[in-house]
C-alpha positions in Angstrom: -121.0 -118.4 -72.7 -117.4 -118.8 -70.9 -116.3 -121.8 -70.8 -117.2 -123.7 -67.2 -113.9 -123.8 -65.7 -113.8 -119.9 -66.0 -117.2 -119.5 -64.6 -115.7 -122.3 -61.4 -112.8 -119.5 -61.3 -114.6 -115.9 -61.3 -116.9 -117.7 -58.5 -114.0 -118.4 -56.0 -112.5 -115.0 -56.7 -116.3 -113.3 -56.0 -118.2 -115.6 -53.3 -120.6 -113.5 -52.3 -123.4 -114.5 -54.5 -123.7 -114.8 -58.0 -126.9 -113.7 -60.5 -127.4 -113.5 -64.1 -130.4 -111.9 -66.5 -131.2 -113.0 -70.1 -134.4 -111.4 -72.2 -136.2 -114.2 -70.5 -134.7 -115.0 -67.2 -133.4 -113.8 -64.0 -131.6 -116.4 -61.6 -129.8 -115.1 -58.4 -128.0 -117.6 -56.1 -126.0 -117.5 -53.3 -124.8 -121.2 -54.3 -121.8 -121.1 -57.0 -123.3 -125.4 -57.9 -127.1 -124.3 -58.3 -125.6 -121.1 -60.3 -122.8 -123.3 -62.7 -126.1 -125.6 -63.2 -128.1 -122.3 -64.1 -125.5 -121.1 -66.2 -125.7 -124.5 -68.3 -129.3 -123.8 -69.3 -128.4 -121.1 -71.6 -127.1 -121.3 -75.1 -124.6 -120.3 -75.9 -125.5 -117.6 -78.3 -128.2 -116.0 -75.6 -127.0 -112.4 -74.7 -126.5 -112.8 -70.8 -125.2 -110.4 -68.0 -123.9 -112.6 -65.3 -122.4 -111.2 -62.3 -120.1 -112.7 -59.5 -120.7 -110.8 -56.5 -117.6 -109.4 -54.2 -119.2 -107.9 -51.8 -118.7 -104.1 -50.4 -121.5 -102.5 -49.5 -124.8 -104.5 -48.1 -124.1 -107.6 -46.6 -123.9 -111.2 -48.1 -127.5 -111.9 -48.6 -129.6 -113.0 -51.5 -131.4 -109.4 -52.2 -128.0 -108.2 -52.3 -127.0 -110.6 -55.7 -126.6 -108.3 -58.8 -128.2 -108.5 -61.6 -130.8 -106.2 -60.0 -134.3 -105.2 -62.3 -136.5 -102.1 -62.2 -138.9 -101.7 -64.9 -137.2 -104.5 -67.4 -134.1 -103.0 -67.0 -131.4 -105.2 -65.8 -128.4 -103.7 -64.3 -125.0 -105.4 -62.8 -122.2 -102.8 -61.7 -118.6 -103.8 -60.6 -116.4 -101.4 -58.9 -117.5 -98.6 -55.9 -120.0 -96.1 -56.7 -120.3 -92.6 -54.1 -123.7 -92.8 -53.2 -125.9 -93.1 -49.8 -127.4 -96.9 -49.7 -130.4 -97.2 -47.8 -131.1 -99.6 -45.6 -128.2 -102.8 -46.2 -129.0 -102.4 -50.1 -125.9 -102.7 -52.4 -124.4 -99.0 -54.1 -125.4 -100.8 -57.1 -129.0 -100.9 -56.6 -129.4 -97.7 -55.0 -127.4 -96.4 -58.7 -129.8 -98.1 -60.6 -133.1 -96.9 -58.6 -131.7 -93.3 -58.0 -129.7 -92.6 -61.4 -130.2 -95.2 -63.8 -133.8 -95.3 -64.0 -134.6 -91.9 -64.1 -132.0 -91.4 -67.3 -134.1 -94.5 -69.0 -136.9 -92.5 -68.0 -136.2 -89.2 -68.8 -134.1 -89.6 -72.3 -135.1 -93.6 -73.1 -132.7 -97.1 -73.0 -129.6 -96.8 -75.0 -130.2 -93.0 -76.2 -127.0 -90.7 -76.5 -127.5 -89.4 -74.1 -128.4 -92.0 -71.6 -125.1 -93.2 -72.4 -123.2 -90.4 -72.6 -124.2 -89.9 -68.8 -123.5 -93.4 -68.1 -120.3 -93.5 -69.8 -119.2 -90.5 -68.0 -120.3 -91.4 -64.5 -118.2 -95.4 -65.5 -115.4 -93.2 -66.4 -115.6 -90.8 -63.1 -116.3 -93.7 -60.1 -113.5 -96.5 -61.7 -116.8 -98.7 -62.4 -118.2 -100.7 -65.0 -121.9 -101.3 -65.9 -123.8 -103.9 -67.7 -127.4 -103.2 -68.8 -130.2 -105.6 -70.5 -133.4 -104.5 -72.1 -135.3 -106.6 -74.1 -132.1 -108.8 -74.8 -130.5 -105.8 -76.0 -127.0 -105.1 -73.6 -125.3 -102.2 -73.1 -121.6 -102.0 -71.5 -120.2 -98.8 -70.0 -116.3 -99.0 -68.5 -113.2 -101.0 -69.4 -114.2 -104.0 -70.6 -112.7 -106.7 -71.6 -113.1 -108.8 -74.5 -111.6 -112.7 -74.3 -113.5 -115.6 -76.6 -116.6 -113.3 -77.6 -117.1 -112.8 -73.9 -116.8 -109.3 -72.2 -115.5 -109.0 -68.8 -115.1 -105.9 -65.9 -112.5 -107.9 -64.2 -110.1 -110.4 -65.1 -108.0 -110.3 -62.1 -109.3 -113.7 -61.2 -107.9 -114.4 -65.1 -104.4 -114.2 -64.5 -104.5 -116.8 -61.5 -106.6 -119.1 -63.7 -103.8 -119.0 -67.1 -101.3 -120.1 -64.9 -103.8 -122.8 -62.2 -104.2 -126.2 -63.2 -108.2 -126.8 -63.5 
């Protein structure tokens, strides 16, 4: 788990909601306190996704929090994805619905070629994606690694090295 101060900082960098999935939870939030208090319920060694929501397409809203779930499969996405949202839903969760889900379905969770198509469609839209089944997570994009956590942006990271919290 990252330390609190870096959760406090990723929140006001991302205010537009904030959500994160273990093997046995799922907590979304529009609330950075109720989500920090969330957050402090898990143990530290407890794979987690969590996901600090800037929002692009679909408006500020609670259904609009990442992680989203379909089937077991949890799925958070940073970046902008090139697809047609439906009615004020995220790009995210229209990816995970429309593309996602029928790769789990049609080649099965974490198989090559599962991620070779996720890998490749990370790779072609600038994005990163972080997946969860059954505890088990899968990262697809530039990630970054700082303190055994993984991260798809640290932009908010070079403000916080040099910001007294």
């Amino acid at each position: 788990m990252p330390e609190t101060n870096i959760l406090e900082r990723a929140a006001i960098f991302n205010p537009h909601g904030f959500g994160l999935c273990t093997k046995e939870r799922l907590y979304k939030t529009l609330n950075e306190d109720l989500f920090l208090r969330e957050t402090a319920k898990i143990s530290i060694e407890e794979p987690a996704i969590m996901h600090f929501r800037y929002a692009t397409t679909g408006s500020v809203k609670l259904a609009n929090c990442h992680p989203f779930v379909c089937k077991g499969v949890c799925f958070a996405h940073n970046g902008v994805l090139n697809v047609n949202t439906g009615k004020d839903m995220t790009d995210s969760e229209t990816f995970l619905r429309n593309e996602v889900m029928p790769l789990v379905n049609k080649y099965g969770y974490g198989s090559h070629k599962f991620s070779y198509h996720m890998q490749k469609r990370a790779k072609e839209e600038y994005s990163r994606f972080a997946v969860m089944y059954k505890g088990d997570i899968l990262m697809y994009g530039n990630f970054e690694n700082y303190q055994r956590c993984f991260y798809s942006n640290m932009r908010f990271f070079n403000h916080f090295k040099y910001a007294q919290l």
